[in-house]
Amino acid sequence: MNILDNIRKTAEKTGSQLAFHSRDGSITYHELWEQSGRLAAWLNDHADKDRRPVPVYGHKSPLMLVCFLACTRSGRAYCPLDINMPPERINEIIQTVGNRFILATRPLMTDQAEVVGPDEIRRILQCDVQIEETASNKPEDVHYIIFTSGSTGKPKGVRITTGNLNAYLDWSRTLVGNKSGVFLNQAPFSFDLSVMDLYTGLATGSAIYAADGDLQQDVPKLMSYLKKGSLQYWVSTPSFADVCLSDPSFNSDSFPSLESFLFCGETLTKRTAGNLAKRFPDAEIINTYGPTECTVCVTSVRITDELMADDRPLPIGRAKPGTEFYIMKEDGTFAGVGEPGELIITGDTVSPGYFRNPEKTAEVFVEIEPNGENEKIYAYKTGDSGYMEADGMLYYTGRIDHQIKLHGYRIELGDIESNLLKISEITGTAVIPEKNEDGIVKYLAAFVVPSAESGMTDCYANRKKIRTELKKMIPSYMVPKKICFINEMPLTANGKINRKRLEELL
Ligand code: AMP
């Protein structure tokens, strides 16, 4: 697959087909191709000749796509920056990228680079000068750089090459049967999950229907907007689906064309999958897994009744073709079937490393020797723990850095969370370790969201009830000392559970 060729062909054959829609406007494939060609010509005339990556700032608007494509067509990588990112982080990234200018599709104040703002971009798009198409991008060219949030310290820029992206799309389009349709875009473009809907959408000649951040804060408004979208393919974090499930009208009557739910980015719980299956009996629910460093997702599994009935949490799926997983034990040897360890990913979507950050790159992009010293395989160490069954089915058990020690016991926070969710009154949960000044865990706190139907309220009897239920399922040293009731989970701008915010609530 060659994504640029695909977009061009759609623009030539069915140019009037809608490519993208948001509350900020719409754009067809023909317009996208024309406008990106003009901006690409301008970039070739005005930008540096050494083709530094171009930061592109904004939110969910057609202009963002025009900028991305213009960078690609002029042989430059782009780096998406979203309006929800804090200004210091934006400045830091602009500084790291080191370009003298930034394309800003929304007004932006920064002293780190010359801002080519929305009015200027629109003026450029009026000029009828098209880029002279040169040789197409090479597989090793960097297509985009997404800065990962990085729980601590400086954000890291993940370089994804054109080869990585095309390899990913070869597979991701099969998740939707290689058909065109309408994709939901929930994630901001600065979050790798957006690559799933944006590029799988563009690769299949589909329309992308974007829900902006403001809409996501207002469920009734969000619902009425989404209902008008004729969505076929839902791409979001599971937490975002939970937000939508809080509205009773989120069901197949209101979304008759919805065929598939594609999830990535965090654990898909049986609770969420079960609630969706009830509301959308004919839609398929697919769990996928992967980090930004491996483009987007690299595994998938369709959630079946059998998997729902299994005692264990839902699996993350089997590796896509072109990707292989290894499970590395703490002592550096490789785990056997069912044995836990760190998930190590190899294959055609693994990034060549972080942008201008050789130290961090060396820490996690490594060469492994699973078949002996004579064969070295380039791999990414995910920092996630899990295990693999004999049939290749993978199970995620949590972040290695969410493994904590409490009074000498090693505890996987995800393990407590998945057991809490077995309690019927609880719809959402996150377990947070409370640490002292030396970083030693003092106790565990479980934040729980009771379901509306349960009528469960915050009182001693209910906290006791939860503890009693948990003790039936996990050892008592794992039962959180503190149970905190909250009405809804705080989410990050990317739509994942905001653990930092929960820590602050303790
Ligand atoms: P990001 O690079 O922001 O996409 O985050 C990647 C991380 O999200 C992974 O390393 C996992 O810890 C987590 N993650 C992604 N997909 C899943 C999934 N299906 N289930 C559980 N965790 C996931």
JSON list of N, CA, C and O and ligand atoms in Angstrom, two decimals, residues 148-149 191-193 263-268 287-293 316 382 384 396 399 494 496, ligand 1:
[
{"chain": "A", "resi": 148, "resn": "THR", "atom": "N", "xyz": [4.94, 11.43, 22.49]},
{"chain": "A", "resi": 148, "resn": "THR", "atom": "CA", "xyz": [4.15, 10.71, 23.50]},
{"chain": "A", "resi": 148, "resn": "THR", "atom": "C", "xyz": [4.11, 11.54, 24.77]},
{"chain": "A", "resi": 148, "resn": "THR", "atom": "O", "xyz": [5.04, 12.28, 25.06]},
{"chain": "A", "resi": 149, "resn": "SER", "atom": "N", "xyz": [3.02, 11.36, 25.49]},
{"chain": "A", "resi": 149, "resn": "SER", "atom": "CA", "xyz": [2.81, 12.22, 26.65]},
{"chain": "A", "resi": 149, "resn": "SER", "atom": "C", "xyz": [3.95, 12.05, 27.66]},
{"chain": "A", "resi": 149, "resn": "SER", "atom": "O", "xyz": [4.37, 13.01, 28.26]},
{"chain": "A", "resi": 191, "resn": "PHE", "atom": "N", "xyz": [-2.39, 12.21, 19.16]},
{"chain": "A", "resi": 191, "resn": "PHE", "atom": "CA", "xyz": [-2.47, 10.90, 19.83]},
{"chain": "A", "resi": 191, "resn": "PHE", "atom": "C", "xyz": [-2.49, 9.85, 18.72]},
{"chain": "A", "resi": 191, "resn": "PHE", "atom": "O", "xyz": [-3.26, 9.96, 17.76]},
{"chain": "A", "resi": 192, "resn": "ASP", "atom": "N", "xyz": [-1.65, 8.80, 18.85]},
{"chain": "A", "resi": 192, "resn": "ASP", "atom": "CA", "xyz": [-1.51, 7.83, 17.75]},
{"chain": "A", "resi": 192, "resn": "ASP", "atom": "C", "xyz": [-2.82, 7.14, 17.37]},
{"chain": "A", "resi": 192, "resn": "ASP", "atom": "O", "xyz": [-2.99, 6.73, 16.23]},
{"chain": "A", "resi": 193, "resn": "LEU", "atom": "N", "xyz": [-3.75, 7.04, 18.31]},
{"chain": "A", "resi": 193, "resn": "LEU", "atom": "CA", "xyz": [-5.02, 6.38, 17.98]},
{"chain": "A", "resi": 193, "resn": "LEU", "atom": "C", "xyz": [-5.69, 7.03, 16.77]},
{"chain": "A", "resi": 193, "resn": "LEU", "atom": "O", "xyz": [-6.35, 6.37, 15.97]},
{"chain": "A", "resi": 263, "resn": "PHE", "atom": "N", "xyz": [-11.37, -0.67, 19.27]},
{"chain": "A", "resi": 263, "resn": "PHE", "atom": "CA", "xyz": [-10.82, -0.04, 20.47]},
{"chain": "A", "resi": 263, "resn": "PHE", "atom": "C", "xyz": [-9.32, -0.21, 20.55]},
{"chain": "A", "resi": 263, "resn": "PHE", "atom": "O", "xyz": [-8.78, -1.23, 20.14]},
{"chain": "A", "resi": 264, "resn": "CYS", "atom": "N", "xyz": [-8.67, 0.80, 21.12]},
{"chain": "A", "resi": 264, "resn": "CYS", "atom": "CA", "xyz": [-7.24, 0.72, 21.37]},
{"chain": "A", "resi": 264, "resn": "CYS", "atom": "C", "xyz": [-6.90, 1.73, 22.45]},
{"chain": "A", "resi": 264, "resn": "CYS", "atom": "O", "xyz": [-7.70, 2.61, 22.76]},
{"chain": "A", "resi": 265, "resn": "GLY", "atom": "N", "xyz": [-5.72, 1.60, 23.02]},
{"chain": "A", "resi": 265, "resn": "GLY", "atom": "CA", "xyz": [-5.21, 2.65, 23.90]},
{"chain": "A", "resi": 265, "resn": "GLY", "atom": "C", "xyz": [-5.27, 2.33, 25.37]},
{"chain": "A", "resi": 265, "resn": "GLY", "atom": "O", "xyz": [-4.49, 2.86, 26.14]},
{"chain": "A", "resi": 266, "resn": "GLU", "atom": "N", "xyz": [-6.20, 1.52, 25.79]},
{"chain": "A", "resi": 266, "resn": "GLU", "atom": "CA", "xyz": [-6.29, 1.13, 27.20]},
{"chain": "A", "resi": 266, "resn": "GLU", "atom": "C", "xyz": [-7.14, -0.13, 27.28]},
{"chain": "A", "resi": 266, "resn": "GLU", "atom": "O", "xyz": [-7.73, -0.56, 26.29]},
{"chain": "A", "resi": 267, "resn": "THR", "atom": "N", "xyz": [-7.23, -0.67, 28.49]},
{"chain": "A", "resi": 267, "resn": "THR", "atom": "CA", "xyz": [-7.93, -1.94, 28.66]},
{"chain": "A", "resi": 267, "resn": "THR", "atom": "C", "xyz": [-9.40, -1.85, 28.25]},
{"chain": "A", "resi": 267, "resn": "THR", "atom": "O", "xyz": [-10.11, -0.94, 28.66]},
{"chain": "A", "resi": 268, "resn": "LEU", "atom": "N", "xyz": [-9.83, -2.80, 27.44]},
{"chain": "A", "resi": 268, "resn": "LEU", "atom": "CA", "xyz": [-11.26, -2.94, 27.14]},
{"chain": "A", "resi": 268, "resn": "LEU", "atom": "C", "xyz": [-11.80, -3.92, 28.17]},
{"chain": "A", "resi": 268, "resn": "LEU", "atom": "O", "xyz": [-11.41, -5.09, 28.20]},
{"chain": "A", "resi": 287, "resn": "ASN", "atom": "N", "xyz": [-11.03, -5.56, 19.93]},
{"chain": "A", "resi": 287, "resn": "ASN", "atom": "CA", "xyz": [-10.02, -4.99, 20.80]},
{"chain": "A", "resi": 287, "resn": "ASN", "atom": "C", "xyz": [-8.70, -5.03, 20.05]},
{"chain": "A", "resi": 287, "resn": "ASN", "atom": "O", "xyz": [-8.35, -6.04, 19.44]},
{"chain": "A", "resi": 288, "resn": "THR", "atom": "N", "xyz": [-7.97, -3.92, 20.08]},
{"chain": "A", "resi": 288, "resn": "THR", "atom": "CA", "xyz": [-6.64, -3.89, 19.47]},
{"chain": "A", "resi": 288, "resn": "THR", "atom": "C", "xyz": [-5.68, -3.30, 20.49]},
{"chain": "A", "resi": 288, "resn": "THR", "atom": "O", "xyz": [-6.10, -2.62, 21.42]},
{"chain": "A", "resi": 289, "resn": "TYR", "atom": "N", "xyz": [-4.40, -3.57, 20.28]},
{"chain": "A", "resi": 289, "resn": "TYR", "atom": "CA", "xyz": [-3.39, -3.12, 21.24]},
{"chain": "A", "resi": 289, "resn": "TYR", "atom": "C", "xyz": [-2.15, -2.66, 20.49]},
{"chain": "A", "resi": 289, "resn": "TYR", "atom": "O", "xyz": [-1.77, -3.27, 19.48]},
{"chain": "A", "resi": 290, "resn": "GLY", "atom": "N", "xyz": [-1.52, -1.63, 21.02]},
{"chain": "A", "resi": 290, "resn": "GLY", "atom": "CA", "xyz": [-0.21, -1.24, 20.48]},
{"chain": "A", "resi": 290, "resn": "GLY", "atom": "C", "xyz": [0.20, 0.11, 21.00]},
{"chain": "A", "resi": 290, "resn": "GLY", "atom": "O", "xyz": [-0.64, 0.91, 21.40]},
{"chain": "A", "resi": 291, "resn": "PRO", "atom": "N", "xyz": [1.50, 0.37, 21.03]},
{"chain": "A", "resi": 291, "resn": "PRO", "atom": "CA", "xyz": [2.00, 1.68, 21.43]},
{"chain": "A", "resi": 291, "resn": "PRO", "atom": "C", "xyz": [2.34, 2.57, 20.22]},
{"chain": "A", "resi": 291, "resn": "PRO", "atom": "O", "xyz": [2.54, 2.05, 19.11]},
{"chain": "A", "resi": 292, "resn": "THR", "atom": "N", "xyz": [2.43, 3.87, 20.45]},
{"chain": "A", "resi": 292, "resn": "THR", "atom": "CA", "xyz": [2.81, 4.83, 19.41]},
{"chain": "A", "resi": 292, "resn": "THR", "atom": "C", "xyz": [4.09, 4.36, 18.70]},
{"chain": "A", "resi": 292, "resn": "THR", "atom": "O", "xyz": [4.23, 4.54, 17.48]},
{"chain": "A", "resi": 293, "resn": "GLU", "atom": "N", "xyz": [5.01, 3.76, 19.47]},
{"chain": "A", "resi": 293, "resn": "GLU", "atom": "CA", "xyz": [6.31, 3.35, 18.94]},
{"chain": "A", "resi": 293, "resn": "GLU", "atom": "C", "xyz": [6.18, 2.24, 17.89]},
{"chain": "A", "resi": 293, "resn": "GLU", "atom": "O", "xyz": [7.15, 1.92, 17.21]},
{"chain": "A", "resi": 316, "resn": "ILE", "atom": "N", "xyz": [-5.93, -9.13, 24.27]},
{"chain": "A", "resi": 316, "resn": "ILE", "atom": "CA", "xyz": [-5.68, -8.01, 23.35]},
{"chain": "A", "resi": 316, "resn": "ILE", "atom": "C", "xyz": [-5.56, -8.50, 21.91]},
{"chain": "A", "resi": 316, "resn": "ILE", "atom": "O", "xyz": [-5.46, -7.70, 20.99]},
{"chain": "A", "resi": 382, "resn": "THR", "atom": "N", "xyz": [8.07, -2.74, 25.27]},
{"chain": "A", "resi": 382, "resn": "THR", "atom": "CA", "xyz": [6.88, -1.91, 25.51]},
{"chain": "A", "resi": 382, "resn": "THR", "atom": "C", "xyz": [6.74, -1.39, 26.94]},
{"chain": "A", "resi": 382, "resn": "THR", "atom": "O", "xyz": [6.05, -0.40, 27.17]},
{"chain": "A", "resi": 384, "resn": "ASP", "atom": "N", "xyz": [5.06, -3.02, 28.91]},
{"chain": "A", "resi": 384, "resn": "ASP", "atom": "CA", "xyz": [3.78, -3.64, 29.28]},
{"chain": "A", "resi": 384, "resn": "ASP", "atom": "C", "xyz": [4.05, -5.08, 29.68]},
{"chain": "A", "resi": 384, "resn": "ASP", "atom": "O", "xyz": [4.94, -5.73, 29.12]},
{"chain": "A", "resi": 396, "resn": "TYR", "atom": "N", "xyz": [-2.86, -8.86, 28.10]},
{"chain": "A", "resi": 396, "resn": "TYR", "atom": "CA", "xyz": [-2.15, -7.74, 28.73]},
{"chain": "A", "resi": 396, "resn": "TYR", "atom": "C", "xyz": [-2.48, -7.76, 30.20]},
{"chain": "A", "resi": 396, "resn": "TYR", "atom": "O", "xyz": [-3.65, -7.87, 30.57]},
{"chain": "A", "resi": 399, "resn": "ARG", "atom": "N", "xyz": [0.94, -2.33, 33.17]},
{"chain": "A", "resi": 399, "resn": "ARG", "atom": "CA", "xyz": [2.23, -1.69, 32.91]},
{"chain": "A", "resi": 399, "resn": "ARG", "atom": "C", "xyz": [3.22, -2.25, 33.90]},
{"chain": "A", "resi": 399, "resn": "ARG", "atom": "O", "xyz": [2.89, -2.48, 35.07]},
{"chain": "A", "resi": 494, "resn": "ASN", "atom": "N", "xyz": [-6.74, 12.73, 25.59]},
{"chain": "A", "resi": 494, "resn": "ASN", "atom": "CA", "xyz": [-6.74, 11.62, 24.63]},
{"chain": "A", "resi": 494, "resn": "ASN", "atom": "C", "xyz": [-7.88, 10.65, 24.87]},
{"chain": "A", "resi": 494, "resn": "ASN", "atom": "O", "xyz": [-8.08, 9.72, 24.11]},
{"chain": "A", "resi": 496, "resn": "LYS", "atom": "N", "xyz": [-8.17, 8.73, 27.72]},
{"chain": "A", "resi": 496, "resn": "LYS", "atom": "CA", "xyz": [-7.81, 7.60, 28.59]},
{"chain": "A", "resi": 496, "resn": "LYS", "atom": "C", "xyz": [-8.05, 8.03, 30.04]},
{"chain": "A", "resi": 496, "resn": "LYS", "atom": "O", "xyz": [-8.12, 9.22, 30.34]},
{"chain": "B", "resi": 1, "resn": "AMP", "atom": "P1", "xyz": [0.00, 5.07, 23.41]},
{"chain": "B", "resi": 1, "resn": "AMP", "atom": "O1", "xyz": [1.42, 5.01, 22.93]},
{"chain": "B", "resi": 1, "resn": "AMP", "atom": "O2", "xyz": [-0.37, 6.40, 23.98]},
{"chain": "B", "resi": 1, "resn": "AMP", "atom": "O3", "xyz": [-0.96, 4.61, 22.39]},
{"chain": "B", "resi": 1, "resn": "AMP", "atom": "O4", "xyz": [-0.11, 4.06, 24.64]},
{"chain": "B", "resi": 1, "resn": "AMP", "atom": "C1", "xyz": [0.26, 2.73, 24.46]},
{"chain": "B", "resi": 1, "resn": "AMP", "atom": "C2", "xyz": [-0.03, 1.98, 25.72]},
{"chain": "B", "resi": 1, "resn": "AMP", "atom": "O5", "xyz": [-1.43, 1.94, 25.97]},
{"chain": "B", "resi": 1, "resn": "AMP", "atom": "C3", "xyz": [0.40, 0.55, 25.64]},
{"chain": "B", "resi": 1, "resn": "AMP", "atom": "O6", "xyz": [1.78, 0.39, 25.86]},
{"chain": "B", "resi": 1, "resn": "AMP", "atom": "C4", "xyz": [-0.48, -0.08, 26.70]},
{"chain": "B", "resi": 1, "resn": "AMP", "atom": "O7", "xyz": [0.05, 0.15, 27.99]},
{"chain": "B", "resi": 1, "resn": "AMP", "atom": "C5", "xyz": [-1.77, 0.71, 26.55]},
{"chain": "B", "resi": 1, "resn": "AMP", "atom": "N1", "xyz": [-2.71, -0.01, 25.66]},
{"chain": "B", "resi": 1, "resn": "AMP", "atom": "C6", "xyz": [-2.88, 0.15, 24.35]},
{"chain": "B", "resi": 1, "resn": "AMP", "atom": "N2", "xyz": [-3.85, -0.67, 23.88]},
{"chain": "B", "resi": 1, "resn": "AMP", "atom": "C7", "xyz": [-4.29, -1.38, 24.93]},
{"chain": "B", "resi": 1, "resn": "AMP", "atom": "C8", "xyz": [-5.27, -2.42, 25.10]},
{"chain": "B", "resi": 1, "resn": "AMP", "atom": "N3", "xyz": [-6.03, -2.87, 24.10]},
{"chain": "B", "resi": 1, "resn": "AMP", "atom": "N4", "xyz": [-5.43, -2.94, 26.34]},
{"chain": "B", "resi": 1, "resn": "AMP", "atom": "C9", "xyz": [-4.69, -2.49, 27.38]},
{"chain": "B", "resi": 1, "resn": "AMP", "atom": "N5", "xyz": [-3.77, -1.52, 27.27]},
{"chain": "B", "resi": 1, "resn": "AMP", "atom": "C10", "xyz": [-3.56, -0.97, 26.07]}
]
